[in-house]
């Protein structure tokens, strides 16, 4: 697959009217309501020529907007010369069709704008497959009104060839066939990737996650000297990048930059990006990067936690990184966030301030996840030996007759499994070691020697 073609996208070089329906109390902050969708439209290289908001508890089932508002929208289109209506809501296929008929203007909703941006930014084979699949799943129930897409499907996606088959049944068959094919290809790629990520047990791994535009890639560049694309646009990064990060007084860890999240991410996309988040799923520690200067920082934190949960990433204990403190309107904003999220670290990735504190916090957290033990087992106990090779760092080994004693450093979560497998565990000062039933450890973990690495 080549580069997705811009002219095959809907939201590019268009004059847009933004429409949002909000519950009455939210609708009061009119300017803020449109901020994010404006950012999306701008990222998609289109222009905003007008906005229209309706305060309603519930959208109209047939036309989404009320009748009066729909006519107002029509007038606004003639007054501004707009050629695209962008809804910052999710429209059903029939609602979209109805609004197009009344206004004689093309309509897209929030999901479609996001899908369009993803299609333009997808670089790797994997993310291109994922985006195309998400687009087709979105398109399928809307086939009757999206004739423009059909040419792409018949001639091969993105090729722009072919006259376009206009019979709905044939269209559906073509789409279904392509969907099956994409799913098959993705399965292979994803399987390979999961294996690859899961096999990286020789390194401790840390993943950057967070809302789109929070500064994840900037932070990654600042910490590792990488040269990842950074831009004041949404979804600049779609592909996970992994680099070595030399943590002072700890050693090397693998740091991964991941795709950013957004409120109301189209659910097809959430599903297809599961594998892109394989790094985050297998990470020993997550750094949740937040744009602390953003007025909606708290909602963004909640959105990110929700998406992480949806894609099966354990987000119970990340380090929260409050970024862009240089851009915060005043210190009080940061203080409020710090009080709300104790243990968070404030930084400016762009000015590279407080990165030491961040490294320190990461080192401490990673150390507390490890323990040092003496493990004694039979030399013939192949199971324990291979488990140790895979999951622990063996510092020393001593043989006595048919017994071997290893001094190891191992993540706590694996230590428990060793005991279950029947090996004898002792502390470094040779005291018996057992886990208490509720998984708390009987002994406090000795501090890790910072020079050990
Ligand atoms: N003022 C300020 N701007 C920052 C800081 N960190 C990043 N930015 C800016 O924020 C914008 C987004 O930065 P990125 O690093 O691309 O953000 P991201 O989280 O990787 O975004 P996506 O890949 O789109 O999800 C860019 O314009 C950066 O220059 C910071 O500490 N202070
Ligand atoms: Mg990025």
CSV table of C-alpha atoms and ligand atoms in Angstrom, one decimal:
chain,number,residue,atom,x,y,z
A,1,UNK,CA,0.0,0.0,0.0
A,2,UNK,CA,1.3,3.5,-0.8
A,3,UNK,CA,0.6,6.8,0.9
A,4,UNK,CA,-3.1,7.4,1.4
A,5,UNK,CA,-4.1,10.0,-1.2
A,6,UNK,CA,-5.3,13.3,0.2
A,7,UNK,CA,-7.8,13.8,-2.5
A,8,UNK,CA,-9.5,10.6,-1.4
A,9,UNK,CA,-10.2,12.2,2.0
A,10,UNK,CA,-13.3,14.1,2.8
A,11,UNK,CA,-12.0,16.5,5.3
A,12,UNK,CA,-9.2,18.2,3.5
A,13,UNK,CA,-9.1,21.7,1.9
A,14,UNK,CA,-12.7,22.2,2.7
A,15,UNK,CA,-14.7,25.1,4.1
A,16,UNK,CA,-16.4,23.7,7.2
A,17,UNK,CA,-19.2,24.6,9.5
A,18,UNK,CA,-18.8,23.0,12.9
A,19,UNK,CA,-22.0,21.8,14.6
A,20,UNK,CA,-22.3,20.6,18.1
A,21,UNK,CA,-25.2,19.4,20.2
A,22,UNK,CA,-24.6,19.7,23.9
A,23,UNK,CA,-26.6,19.3,27.1
A,24,UNK,CA,-27.7,22.8,28.2
A,25,UNK,CA,-25.2,23.2,31.1
A,26,UNK,CA,-22.2,22.2,28.9
A,27,UNK,CA,-23.4,24.4,26.0
A,28,UNK,CA,-22.8,27.5,28.1
A,29,UNK,CA,-19.0,27.4,27.5
A,30,UNK,CA,-19.5,27.9,23.8
A,31,UNK,CA,-15.9,28.7,22.8
A,32,UNK,CA,-14.4,25.7,24.7
A,33,UNK,CA,-17.0,23.4,23.2
A,34,UNK,CA,-15.5,23.9,19.7
A,35,UNK,CA,-11.8,23.9,20.6
A,36,UNK,CA,-11.1,20.3,20.1
A,37,UNK,CA,-13.1,19.8,16.9
A,38,UNK,CA,-11.4,22.9,15.5
A,39,UNK,CA,-8.0,21.3,16.2
A,40,UNK,CA,-9.1,18.2,14.4
A,41,UNK,CA,-10.4,20.1,11.3
A,42,UNK,CA,-7.2,22.2,11.3
A,43,UNK,CA,-5.1,19.0,11.5
A,44,UNK,CA,-7.0,17.7,8.5
A,45,UNK,CA,-6.0,20.9,6.6
A,46,UNK,CA,-9.5,22.4,6.4
A,47,UNK,CA,-10.8,25.8,7.3
A,48,UNK,CA,-13.6,26.6,9.7
A,49,UNK,CA,-16.0,29.2,8.4
A,50,UNK,CA,-18.7,29.0,11.0
A,51,UNK,CA,-20.0,27.3,14.1
A,52,UNK,CA,-23.5,26.4,15.2
A,53,UNK,CA,-24.5,25.0,18.6
A,54,UNK,CA,-27.7,23.6,19.9
A,55,UNK,CA,-28.4,23.1,23.6
A,56,UNK,CA,-30.6,20.0,23.8
A,57,UNK,CA,-31.0,17.2,26.4
A,58,UNK,CA,-31.3,14.7,23.6
A,59,UNK,CA,-30.7,14.8,19.9
A,60,UNK,CA,-33.7,14.6,17.5
A,61,UNK,CA,-33.8,10.9,16.4
A,62,UNK,CA,-34.4,11.7,12.7
A,63,UNK,CA,-32.4,14.8,12.1
A,64,UNK,CA,-30.2,15.2,15.1
A,65,UNK,CA,-30.8,18.9,15.2
A,66,UNK,CA,-34.2,20.4,15.8
A,67,UNK,CA,-36.1,21.6,12.7
A,68,UNK,CA,-35.5,25.3,13.4
A,69,UNK,CA,-31.7,24.7,13.9
A,70,UNK,CA,-31.5,22.7,10.7
A,71,UNK,CA,-32.9,25.7,8.8
A,72,UNK,CA,-30.5,28.0,10.6
A,73,UNK,CA,-27.7,25.7,9.4
A,74,UNK,CA,-28.9,25.9,5.8
A,75,UNK,CA,-28.8,29.7,6.0
A,76,UNK,CA,-25.3,29.7,7.5
A,77,UNK,CA,-24.1,27.5,4.6
A,78,UNK,CA,-25.4,30.0,2.0
A,79,UNK,CA,-24.0,32.9,4.0
A,80,UNK,CA,-20.5,31.4,4.3
A,81,UNK,CA,-20.1,29.3,1.2
A,82,UNK,CA,-19.3,26.3,3.3
A,83,UNK,CA,-19.0,22.9,1.5
A,84,UNK,CA,-18.8,20.6,4.5
A,85,UNK,CA,-20.7,20.2,7.7
A,86,UNK,CA,-18.7,18.7,10.5
A,87,UNK,CA,-20.7,17.4,13.5
A,88,UNK,CA,-18.8,17.1,16.8
A,89,UNK,CA,-21.2,14.3,17.7
A,90,UNK,CA,-21.8,10.8,16.5
A,91,UNK,CA,-24.4,10.6,13.8
A,92,UNK,CA,-26.3,7.5,12.8
A,93,UNK,CA,-26.2,6.7,9.0
A,94,UNK,CA,-29.8,7.8,8.6
A,95,UNK,CA,-29.3,11.1,10.5
A,96,UNK,CA,-26.4,12.0,8.3
A,97,UNK,CA,-28.4,11.2,5.2
A,98,UNK,CA,-31.3,13.3,6.4
A,99,UNK,CA,-29.2,16.4,7.1
A,100,UNK,CA,-27.5,16.1,3.7
A,101,UNK,CA,-30.8,16.0,2.0
A,102,UNK,CA,-32.1,19.1,3.8
A,103,UNK,CA,-29.0,21.2,3.5
A,104,UNK,CA,-27.7,19.8,0.1
A,105,UNK,CA,-24.3,19.7,1.7
A,106,UNK,CA,-22.0,16.9,2.6
A,107,UNK,CA,-22.0,15.9,6.2
A,108,UNK,CA,-19.3,14.2,8.3
A,109,UNK,CA,-19.2,13.4,12.0
A,110,UNK,CA,-16.5,13.4,14.5
A,111,UNK,CA,-15.5,9.8,14.0
A,112,UNK,CA,-15.1,10.4,10.3
A,113,UNK,CA,-12.8,13.3,10.8
A,114,UNK,CA,-10.6,11.3,13.2
A,115,UNK,CA,-10.6,8.4,10.7
A,116,UNK,CA,-9.5,10.8,7.9
A,117,UNK,CA,-6.6,12.1,10.0
A,118,UNK,CA,-5.5,8.6,10.9
A,119,UNK,CA,-5.6,7.7,7.2
A,120,UNK,CA,-3.3,10.6,6.4
A,121,UNK,CA,-0.9,10.0,9.2
A,122,UNK,CA,-0.6,6.2,9.1
A,123,UNK,CA,2.9,5.4,8.0
A,124,UNK,CA,3.6,1.7,8.9
A,125,UNK,CA,2.1,-1.2,7.0
A,126,UNK,CA,0.3,-2.2,10.2
A,127,UNK,CA,-1.3,1.2,11.0
A,128,UNK,CA,-2.4,1.5,7.4
A,129,UNK,CA,-4.1,-1.8,7.6
A,130,UNK,CA,-5.7,-0.8,10.9
A,131,UNK,CA,-7.0,2.5,9.6
A,132,UNK,CA,-8.4,1.0,6.4
A,133,UNK,CA,-10.2,-1.6,8.4
A,134,UNK,CA,-11.7,1.0,10.7
A,135,UNK,CA,-12.8,3.1,7.8
A,136,UNK,CA,-14.5,0.2,6.0
A,137,UNK,CA,-16.3,-0.9,9.2
A,138,UNK,CA,-17.5,2.7,9.6
A,139,UNK,CA,-18.4,2.9,5.9
A,140,UNK,CA,-20.3,-0.3,5.6
A,141,UNK,CA,-23.7,0.7,7.2
A,142,UNK,CA,-23.4,4.1,5.3
A,143,UNK,CA,-22.9,2.6,1.9
A,144,UNK,CA,-26.0,4.1,0.4
A,145,UNK,CA,-24.9,7.6,0.8
A,146,UNK,CA,-21.2,7.3,0.3
A,147,UNK,CA,-20.8,6.7,-3.4
A,148,UNK,CA,-17.5,8.5,-3.5
A,149,UNK,CA,-15.8,5.8,-1.6
A,150,UNK,CA,-16.8,3.0,-3.9
A,151,UNK,CA,-14.4,3.9,-6.6
A,152,UNK,CA,-11.6,3.4,-4.1
A,153,UNK,CA,-12.9,0.1,-3.1
A,154,UNK,CA,-13.3,-1.3,-6.6
A,155,UNK,CA,-10.0,-0.1,-7.9
A,156,UNK,CA,-8.1,-0.9,-4.7
A,157,UNK,CA,-8.2,1.4,-1.8
A,158,UNK,CA,-6.5,4.7,-2.4
A,159,UNK,CA,-5.8,4.0,-6.1
A,160,UNK,CA,-8.6,6.3,-7.3
A,161,UNK,CA,-9.2,4.0,-10.3
A,162,UNK,CA,-12.5,2.5,-11.6
A,163,UNK,CA,-15.9,3.9,-12.3
A,164,UNK,CA,-17.5,2.7,-9.1
A,165,UNK,CA,-20.0,-0.1,-8.8
A,166,UNK,CA,-23.4,1.4,-7.9
A,167,UNK,CA,-25.4,-1.6,-6.8
A,168,UNK,CA,-25.6,-1.8,-3.1
A,169,UNK,CA,-25.3,-5.6,-2.9
A,170,UNK,CA,-22.2,-5.7,-5.0
A,171,UNK,CA,-20.8,-2.9,-2.9
A,172,UNK,CA,-21.4,-4.7,0.3
A,173,UNK,CA,-19.8,-7.8,-1.1
A,174,UNK,CA,-16.7,-5.9,-2.1
A,175,UNK,CA,-16.4,-4.2,1.2
A,176,UNK,CA,-17.0,-7.4,3.1
A,177,UNK,CA,-14.4,-9.2,1.1
A,178,UNK,CA,-11.8,-6.5,1.7
A,179,UNK,CA,-12.7,-6.4,5.4
A,180,UNK,CA,-12.0,-10.1,5.7
A,181,UNK,CA,-8.8,-9.8,3.8
A,182,UNK,CA,-7.6,-6.9,6.1
A,183,UNK,CA,-8.6,-8.8,9.2
A,184,UNK,CA,-6.6,-11.8,8.0
A,185,UNK,CA,-3.5,-9.7,7.2
A,186,UNK,CA,-3.7,-7.8,10.5
A,187,UNK,CA,-4.0,-11.0,12.5
A,188,UNK,CA,-0.7,-12.2,11.1
A,189,UNK,CA,1.1,-8.8,11.8
A,190,UNK,CA,-0.4,-8.5,15.2
A,191,UNK,CA,0.5,-12.0,16.2
A,192,UNK,CA,4.1,-11.4,15.2
A,193,UNK,CA,4.1,-8.2,17.1
A,194,UNK,CA,2.7,-9.6,20.3
A,195,UNK,CA,5.4,-12.3,20.2
A,196,UNK,CA,8.1,-9.8,19.6
A,197,UNK,CA,7.0,-7.5,22.4
A,198,UNK,CA,6.4,-10.4,24.8
A,199,UNK,CA,9.9,-11.8,24.1
A,200,UNK,CA,11.7,-8.6,25.2
A,201,UNK,CA,12.1,-9.8,28.7
A,202,UNK,CA,15.8,-8.9,28.8
A,203,UNK,CA,14.9,-5.3,29.2
A,204,UNK,CA,12.7,-3.3,31.5
A,205,UNK,CA,10.2,-1.4,29.5
A,206,UNK,CA,8.4,1.9,30.1
A,207,UNK,CA,5.6,3.3,27.9
A,208,UNK,CA,4.5,6.8,27.3
A,209,UNK,CA,0.7,7.1,27.0
A,210,UNK,CA,-1.6,10.1,27.1
A,211,UNK,CA,-4.1,12.3,25.3
A,212,UNK,CA,-3.2,13.4,21.8
A,213,UNK,CA,-1.0,16.5,21.7
A,214,UNK,CA,0.0,16.1,25.4
A,215,UNK,CA,3.7,16.1,24.4
A,216,UNK,CA,4.5,12.4,24.5
A,217,UNK,CA,6.8,12.5,21.5
A,218,UNK,CA,8.5,15.7,22.7
A,219,UNK,CA,9.2,14.0,26.0
A,220,UNK,CA,10.5,10.9,24.3
A,221,UNK,CA,12.9,13.0,22.2
A,222,UNK,CA,14.0,14.9,25.3
A,223,UNK,CA,14.7,11.8,27.3
A,224,UNK,CA,16.3,9.6,24.6
A,225,UNK,CA,17.7,12.0,22.1
A,226,UNK,CA,15.3,10.3,19.5
A,227,UNK,CA,14.1,12.3,16.6
A,228,UNK,CA,10.4,11.6,16.5
A,229,UNK,CA,8.0,13.8,14.6
A,230,UNK,CA,6.5,16.4,16.9
A,231,UNK,CA,3.7,18.8,15.8
A,232,UNK,CA,1.0,21.0,17.1
A,233,UNK,CA,-1.6,18.8,15.6
A,234,UNK,CA,-3.7,15.9,16.8
A,235,UNK,CA,-2.5,12.4,16.2
A,236,UNK,CA,1.0,13.3,15.0
A,237,UNK,CA,2.1,9.8,16.1
A,238,UNK,CA,0.3,6.7,15.1
A,239,UNK,CA,3.0,4.1,15.2
A,240,UNK,CA,4.8,3.0,18.3
A,241,UNK,CA,8.5,3.8,18.5
A,242,UNK,CA,10.8,2.3,21.0
A,243,UNK,CA,14.2,3.7,22.0
A,244,UNK,CA,16.8,3.0,24.7
A,245,UNK,CA,16.6,5.3,27.6
A,246,UNK,CA,19.6,5.5,29.8
A,247,UNK,CA,18.2,6.1,33.3
A,248,UNK,CA,20.8,7.7,35.5
A,249,UNK,CA,21.9,5.4,38.4
A,250,UNK,CA,19.6,2.6,37.0
A,251,UNK,CA,20.7,1.5,33.6
A,252,UNK,CA,19.1,1.1,30.3
A,253,UNK,CA,15.4,0.7,29.8
A,254,UNK,CA,13.2,0.6,26.7
A,255,UNK,CA,11.0,3.6,26.3
A,256,UNK,CA,8.0,3.5,23.9
A,257,UNK,CA,6.0,6.4,22.4
A,258,UNK,CA,2.5,5.4,21.5
A,259,UNK,CA,-0.6,6.7,19.7
A,260,UNK,CA,-2.5,9.5,21.6
A,261,UNK,CA,-6.1,9.1,22.7
A,262,UNK,CA,-9.1,11.4,22.4
A,263,UNK,CA,-12.6,11.6,23.7
A,264,UNK,CA,-15.1,9.5,21.8
A,265,UNK,CA,-12.5,7.7,19.8
A,266,UNK,CA,-14.3,5.8,17.1
A,267,UNK,CA,-14.8,2.3,18.6
A,268,UNK,CA,-13.6,0.6,15.4
A,269,UNK,CA,-10.3,2.4,15.9
A,270,UNK,CA,-10.0,1.5,19.5
A,271,UNK,CA,-10.4,-2.1,18.5
A,272,UNK,CA,-7.8,-2.0,15.7
A,273,UNK,CA,-5.3,-0.1,17.8
A,274,UNK,CA,-5.2,-2.7,20.4
A,275,UNK,CA,-2.1,-4.2,18.9
A,276,UNK,CA,-0.4,-0.8,18.5
A,277,UNK,CA,-0.7,-0.7,22.2
A,278,UNK,CA,1.1,-4.0,22.7
A,279,UNK,CA,4.1,-2.1,24.2
A,280,UNK,CA,1.9,-0.4,26.7
A,281,UNK,CA,0.2,-3.7,27.6
A,282,UNK,CA,3.5,-5.4,28.3
A,283,UNK,CA,5.2,-2.4,29.9
A,284,UNK,CA,6.7,-2.6,33.4
A,285,UNK,CA,5.7,1.0,34.0
A,286,UNK,CA,3.4,3.5,32.2
A,287,UNK,CA,4.2,7.2,32.1
A,288,UNK,CA,0.8,9.0,31.6
A,289,UNK,CA,1.7,12.3,30.0
A,290,UNK,CA,-0.8,15.2,30.5
A,291,UNK,CA,-0.9,18.7,29.0
A,292,UNK,CA,-1.2,20.4,32.3
A,293,UNK,CA,-1.8,23.8,30.6
A,294,UNK,CA,-5.0,22.5,29.0
A,295,UNK,CA,-8.2,23.7,30.6
A,296,UNK,CA,-9.7,20.2,30.2
A,297,UNK,CA,-6.6,18.4,31.6
A,298,UNK,CA,-8.6,16.4,34.2
A,299,UNK,CA,-11.2,15.2,31.7
A,300,UNK,CA,-8.4,14.2,29.4
A,301,UNK,CA,-6.8,12.2,32.2
A,302,UNK,CA,-10.1,10.4,32.7
A,303,UNK,CA,-10.5,9.7,29.0
A,304,UNK,CA,-7.1,8.2,28.8
A,305,UNK,CA,-7.7,5.9,31.7
A,306,UNK,CA,-11.0,4.8,30.2
A,307,UNK,CA,-9.4,4.0,26.8
A,308,UNK,CA,-6.5,2.1,28.5
A,309,UNK,CA,-9.1,0.0,30.3
A,310,UNK,CA,-11.0,-0.6,27.0
A,311,UNK,CA,-7.9,-1.9,25.3
A,312,UNK,CA,-6.9,-4.1,28.2
A,313,UNK,CA,-3.9,-2.1,29.5
A,314,UNK,CA,-3.5,-2.1,33.3
A,315,UNK,CA,-3.5,1.6,34.1
A,316,UNK,CA,-3.8,1.1,37.9
A,317,UNK,CA,-0.4,2.6,38.8
A,318,UNK,CA,1.2,4.9,36.2
A,319,UNK,CA,3.4,7.8,37.0
A,320,UNK,CA,1.4,10.9,36.0
A,321,UNK,CA,3.6,13.4,34.2
A,322,UNK,CA,2.2,16.9,34.2
A,323,UNK,CA,3.8,18.4,31.1
A,324,UNK,CA,3.8,21.9,29.6
A,325,UNK,CA,4.1,23.6,33.0
A,326,UNK,CA,5.9,26.5,31.1
A,327,UNK,CA,2.6,27.1,29.3
A,328,UNK,CA,0.2,27.0,32.2
A,329,UNK,CA,-1.7,30.2,32.7
A,330,UNK,CA,-0.7,30.3,36.3
A,331,UNK,CA,0.9,28.2,39.0
A,332,UNK,CA,-2.4,27.6,40.7
A,333,UNK,CA,-3.6,25.4,37.8
A,334,UNK,CA,-0.6,23.1,38.4
A,335,UNK,CA,-1.1,23.1,42.1
A,336,UNK,CA,-4.7,22.0,41.7
A,337,UNK,CA,-3.6,19.1,39.5
A,338,UNK,CA,-0.8,18.1,41.9
A,339,UNK,CA,-3.1,18.1,44.8
A,340,UNK,CA,-5.6,16.0,42.9
A,341,UNK,CA,-2.9,13.5,41.7
A,342,UNK,CA,-0.4,13.0,44.5
A,343,UNK,CA,2.9,11.5,43.3
A,344,UNK,CA,2.7,13.2,39.9
A,345,UNK,CA,5.8,14.9,38.4
A,346,UNK,CA,5.7,18.3,36.8
A,347,UNK,CA,7.9,18.9,33.8
A,348,UNK,CA,8.3,20.9,30.6
A,349,UNK,CA,9.4,18.6,27.9
A,350,UNK,CA,10.1,21.5,25.6
A,351,UNK,CA,12.3,23.4,28.0
A,352,UNK,CA,13.7,20.2,29.4
A,353,UNK,CA,13.0,21.2,33.0
A,354,UNK,CA,12.6,18.7,35.9
A,355,UNK,CA,13.5,15.7,33.7
A,356,UNK,CA,15.9,14.6,36.5
A,357,UNK,CA,13.0,14.4,38.9
A,358,UNK,CA,11.2,12.3,36.4
A,359,UNK,CA,14.1,9.9,35.9
A,360,UNK,CA,14.5,9.6,39.6
A,361,UNK,CA,10.9,8.8,40.1
A,362,UNK,CA,11.0,6.2,37.4
A,363,UNK,CA,14.2,4.6,38.8
A,364,UNK,CA,12.6,4.4,42.3
A,365,UNK,CA,9.4,2.9,41.0
A,366,UNK,CA,11.2,0.3,38.9
A,367,UNK,CA,13.4,-0.6,41.8
A,368,UNK,CA,10.5,-1.1,44.1
A,369,UNK,CA,9.1,-3.6,41.6
A,370,UNK,CA,12.1,-5.9,42.1
A,371,UNK,CA,13.3,-8.1,44.8
A,372,UNK,CA,16.5,-9.9,45.5
A,373,UNK,CA,16.4,-13.6,46.6
A,374,UNK,CA,18.3,-16.8,47.0
A,375,UNK,CA,16.7,-19.6,45.1
A,376,UNK,CA,17.7,-23.2,45.8
A,377,UNK,CA,16.6,-26.0,43.6
A,378,UNK,CA,17.7,-29.3,42.1
A,379,UNK,CA,20.2,-29.1,39.3
A,380,UNK,CA,17.8,-31.2,37.2
A,381,UNK,CA,14.8,-28.9,37.8
A,382,UNK,CA,14.6,-27.6,34.2
A,383,UNK,CA,11.4,-25.8,34.7
A,384,UNK,CA,12.8,-23.4,37.4
A,385,UNK,CA,16.1,-22.9,35.4
A,386,UNK,CA,14.3,-21.8,32.3
A,387,UNK,CA,11.9,-19.6,34.3
A,388,UNK,CA,14.9,-17.9,35.8
A,389,UNK,CA,16.6,-17.4,32.5
A,390,UNK,CA,13.5,-15.8,31.1
A,391,UNK,CA,12.4,-13.6,34.0
A,392,UNK,CA,15.3,-12.9,36.4
A,393,UNK,CA,18.7,-11.6,36.4
A,394,UNK,CA,21.0,-14.2,37.9
A,395,UNK,CA,23.8,-12.5,39.9
A,396,UNK,CA,25.6,-15.6,41.1
A,397,UNK,CA,25.2,-19.3,41.2
A,398,UNK,CA,26.6,-21.9,43.6
A,399,UNK,CA,26.5,-25.7,43.2
A,400,UNK,CA,26.5,-28.1,46.1
A,401,UNK,CA,26.1,-31.8,45.2
A,402,UNK,CA,22.8,-32.0,43.2
A,403,UNK,CA,21.6,-28.6,44.4
A,404,UNK,CA,22.2,-25.2,42.9
A,405,UNK,CA,21.6,-21.9,44.7
A,406,UNK,CA,21.1,-18.7,42.6
A,407,UNK,CA,21.3,-15.2,43.8
A,408,UNK,CA,18.7,-13.4,41.6
A,409,UNK,CA,17.0,-10.1,41.0
A,410,UNK,CA,13.5,-10.5,39.9
A,411,UNK,CA,10.3,-8.5,39.4
A,412,UNK,CA,8.0,-9.2,42.3
A,413,UNK,CA,5.2,-10.5,40.2
A,414,UNK,CA,7.4,-13.4,39.0
A,415,UNK,CA,8.9,-14.2,42.4
A,416,UNK,CA,5.6,-15.5,43.6
A,417,UNK,CA,5.4,-17.9,40.7
A,418,UNK,CA,8.8,-19.3,41.7
A,419,UNK,CA,7.6,-20.3,45.1
A,420,UNK,CA,4.5,-21.9,43.6
A,421,UNK,CA,6.8,-23.9,41.3
A,422,UNK,CA,8.4,-25.5,44.4
A,423,UNK,CA,11.8,-23.8,44.6
A,424,UNK,CA,13.1,-22.9,48.1
A,425,UNK,CA,13.4,-19.1,48.5
A,426,UNK,CA,15.6,-17.3,51.0
A,427,UNK,CA,16.5,-13.7,51.6
A,428,UNK,CA,20.0,-12.5,50.8
A,429,UNK,CA,20.9,-12.7,54.5
A,430,UNK,CA,19.8,-16.3,54.4
A,431,UNK,CA,16.5,-16.1,56.2
A,432,UNK,CA,13.5,-18.2,55.0
A,433,UNK,CA,11.3,-16.3,52.7
A,434,UNK,CA,7.6,-16.9,52.1
A,435,UNK,CA,4.7,-14.9,50.7
A,436,UNK,CA,1.8,-14.3,53.1
A,437,UNK,CA,-1.6,-15.5,51.7
A,438,UNK,CA,-2.9,-12.0,50.7
A,439,UNK,CA,0.1,-11.5,48.5
A,440,UNK,CA,1.8,-9.0,50.7
A,441,UNK,CA,5.4,-9.7,51.3
A,442,UNK,CA,6.7,-10.8,54.7
A,443,UNK,CA,9.9,-9.0,54.4
A,444,UNK,CA,10.6,-5.5,53.1
A,445,UNK,CA,12.5,-5.5,49.8
A,446,UNK,CA,16.1,-4.6,50.2
A,447,UNK,CA,17.0,-1.4,48.3
A,448,UNK,CA,18.5,-2.1,44.9
A,449,UNK,CA,22.2,-1.2,44.6
A,450,UNK,CA,22.1,1.8,42.2
A,451,UNK,CA,25.6,0.8,40.9
A,452,UNK,CA,24.5,-2.7,40.1
A,453,UNK,CA,23.8,-1.9,36.5
B,1,LIG,N1,4.7,24.9,25.7
B,1,LIG,C1,5.0,23.6,25.6
B,1,LIG,N2,4.7,22.9,24.5
B,1,LIG,C2,5.0,21.6,24.4
B,1,LIG,C3,5.6,20.9,25.5
B,1,LIG,N3,5.8,19.6,25.1
B,1,LIG,C4,5.3,19.5,23.9
B,1,LIG,N4,4.8,20.7,23.4
B,1,LIG,C5,4.2,21.0,22.2
B,1,LIG,O1,2.9,20.3,22.1
B,1,LIG,C6,2.7,19.9,20.7
B,1,LIG,C7,2.4,18.4,20.7
B,1,LIG,O2,3.6,17.7,21.0
B,1,LIG,P1,3.9,16.2,20.6
B,1,LIG,O3,5.1,15.8,21.3
B,1,LIG,O4,3.8,16.0,19.2
B,1,LIG,O5,2.6,15.6,21.3
B,1,LIG,P2,2.1,14.0,21.3
B,1,LIG,O6,1.6,13.8,22.7
B,1,LIG,O7,3.2,13.2,20.8
B,1,LIG,O8,0.9,14.1,20.3
B,1,LIG,P3,0.3,13.0,19.3
B,1,LIG,O9,1.4,12.2,18.7
B,1,LIG,O10,-0.4,13.8,18.3
B,1,LIG,O11,-0.6,12.2,20.2
B,1,LIG,C8,3.9,20.3,19.9
B,1,LIG,O12,3.6,21.6,19.3
B,1,LIG,C9,5.0,20.5,21.0
B,1,LIG,O13,6.0,21.4,20.6
B,1,LIG,C10,6.0,21.6,26.7
B,1,LIG,O14,6.6,21.2,27.6
B,1,LIG,N5,5.6,23.0,26.7
B,2,LIG,MG1,3.3,12.0,19.2
